[in-house]
Amino acid sequence: MSVKRYIGDYEVVRRLRVGGMATLYLARRHGAAGFSRQVAIKVVHPHLVDQPAFAQMFVDEARICSQIAHPNVVHVEEFGEVDGLHYLVMEYIDGCSCSELLHRLRADGNTLDPVVAARIIMAAAAGLHAAHETTDDDGQPLDVVHRDVSPSNILLTPSGHVKLIDFGIAKARNRVQETEAGFSMKGKYRYVAPEQATRTHVDRRSDIFSLGVVFWELLTGQSLFADDTQVGLFNRLTETNARPPSTVAPTAPAALDAVVLAMLRHDPADRPATAAEVAKLISAALPAAAATDPGVLGALVADTRARRRGQSASMSAESELSHSSLPDTRRSQRMAAAPPDPDYAIEITAPDPTIAASPPPPPALAPPAPTPRRSRWLVPAALVGGLILLGIGVLVGSSGDNPPAAAASATPGTTPAAPASMDVPVGVVPAPAAAAPVVDTADIAEAIPAPTPKPNPGPAKVLASTETAKLVRAPRVTAR
């Protein structure tokens, strides 16, 4: 029987994912008359609680998110601290991220419908613009910059809506703890704007560059900057080279090339000034994106979520909540120090050179496999089978006036019909199948050279028993 765990008034159901600074849990809040609602709770790692810098970053994220109110930004409901445990309560999105959707499409060899891709970027741009325009209680702009726009931070709901998440390293005017550039770019080198990497002035146009990288990848199904390392980022600090999406993926419309390349310009002054302008450019280049049915995207999200649940059913034990690392704050129990999670903390110890390593034990020899016994009826049975096949061949050859139906229906120079392809969900562009070549038997006959005639050796010579004995008993010659 499992013991229920609580964070404040929230019952923790299971762990969703582990990040570098916090763990995300699925929780449930209970109310009167059987009321219950699922939420997502972000909890700072226990070993970071005593570090003021990380705790202040968490407080800053809660302050920034609570001041952004927009349908395309995940809503923050509560921020609290119980017995030294800092947590952030947000609305729970039971869908998938753009990163997960891209991974699924790549695994199937398909690409996203460009209309759906454009719709996702337009909605994400609307959420970004709302964050950029956020003001404080006095109406003064906060100058919020997300600085971590990537496919993993764009969530998709089963109803077809888009939600921007994770303002943990966002830049804002009233932020107390400023993050280091190295930490803010950890694991996201492919989406970092050049000016953010050089630690120069960063504004909303840096988010537009990152969103442009996401847009390019949604249209092409490939990675724009494959080298996700500091070296790869350093190599593109002086210039940003990006091919038009239509030259990489045939399904990407050429009308969107100018918009994507404008978002990816190296100089921030050459990019669109605001995220709202990006949404207008996309709508003008591809009007169908603004009028697309959200249900198309919702169906893809639901299918992706169903696949994930099917794959993780066998690993349910790993996704269960680890009760040893989560205190029951409702009962005011003091939190014990938990061991670091292997996902974000790995300790490497060098071997002691003074200690001689013992040689490994010799591998155990496997017993020899038993030699199969040959049945004495094997040769006679093979001879009888050969005679039966020979008789069938004679009967088939005698009925040459009636060719098989399959051969009679085929005509030279035509290609047989291909089997029906599997159903592809709406909103997905299947990979183009290679057309079967038309084969001409006359061309094949001319391409194959005629065999070279061989001289007739005459009747086969039958060796007498004495000659056979001589051949068998020929002396062996040994070189000296």
PDB file of N, CA and C in Angstrom, residues 349-357:
ATOM      1  N   THR A 349      35.047   9.413  -9.698  1.00  0.00           N
ATOM      2  CA  THR A 349      36.182   9.236  -8.798  1.00  0.00           C
ATOM      3  C   THR A 349      37.303   8.555  -9.548  1.00  0.00           C
ATOM      4  N   ALA A 350      38.503   9.138  -9.531  1.00  0.00           N
ATOM      5  CA  ALA A 350      39.645   8.545 -10.215  1.00  0.00           C
ATOM      6  C   ALA A 350      40.163   7.357  -9.414  1.00  0.00           C
ATOM      7  N   PRO A 351      40.643   6.291 -10.064  1.00  0.00           N
ATOM      8  CA  PRO A 351      41.146   5.123  -9.349  1.00  0.00           C
ATOM      9  C   PRO A 351      42.457   5.440  -8.636  1.00  0.00           C
ATOM     10  N   ASP A 352      42.697   4.750  -7.521  1.00  0.00           N
ATOM     11  CA  ASP A 352      43.920   4.928  -6.741  1.00  0.00           C
ATOM     12  C   ASP A 352      45.055   4.167  -7.413  1.00  0.00           C
ATOM     13  N   PRO A 353      46.142   4.838  -7.865  1.00  0.00           N
ATOM     14  CA  PRO A 353      47.197   4.116  -8.571  1.00  0.00           C
ATOM     15  C   PRO A 353      47.979   3.181  -7.679  1.00  0.00           C
ATOM     16  N   THR A 354      47.894   3.355  -6.337  1.00  0.00           N
ATOM     17  CA  THR A 354      48.646   2.479  -5.436  1.00  0.00           C
ATOM     18  C   THR A 354      48.006   1.124  -5.275  1.00  0.00           C
ATOM     19  N   ILE A 355      46.790   0.996  -5.688  1.00  0.00           N
ATOM     20  CA  ILE A 355      46.082  -0.278  -5.547  1.00  0.00           C
ATOM     21  C   ILE A 355      46.164  -1.011  -6.866  1.00  0.00           C
ATOM     22  N   ALA A 356      46.759  -2.195  -6.829  1.00  0.00           N
ATOM     23  CA  ALA A 356      46.884  -2.996  -8.055  1.00  0.00           C
ATOM     24  C   ALA A 356      45.554  -3.621  -8.382  1.00  0.00           C
ATOM     25  N   ALA A 357      45.219  -3.504  -9.611  1.00  0.00           N
ATOM     26  CA  ALA A 357      43.943  -4.082 -10.052  1.00  0.00           C
ATOM     27  C   ALA A 357      44.106  -5.581 -10.202  1.00  0.00           C
TER      28      ALA A 357
END
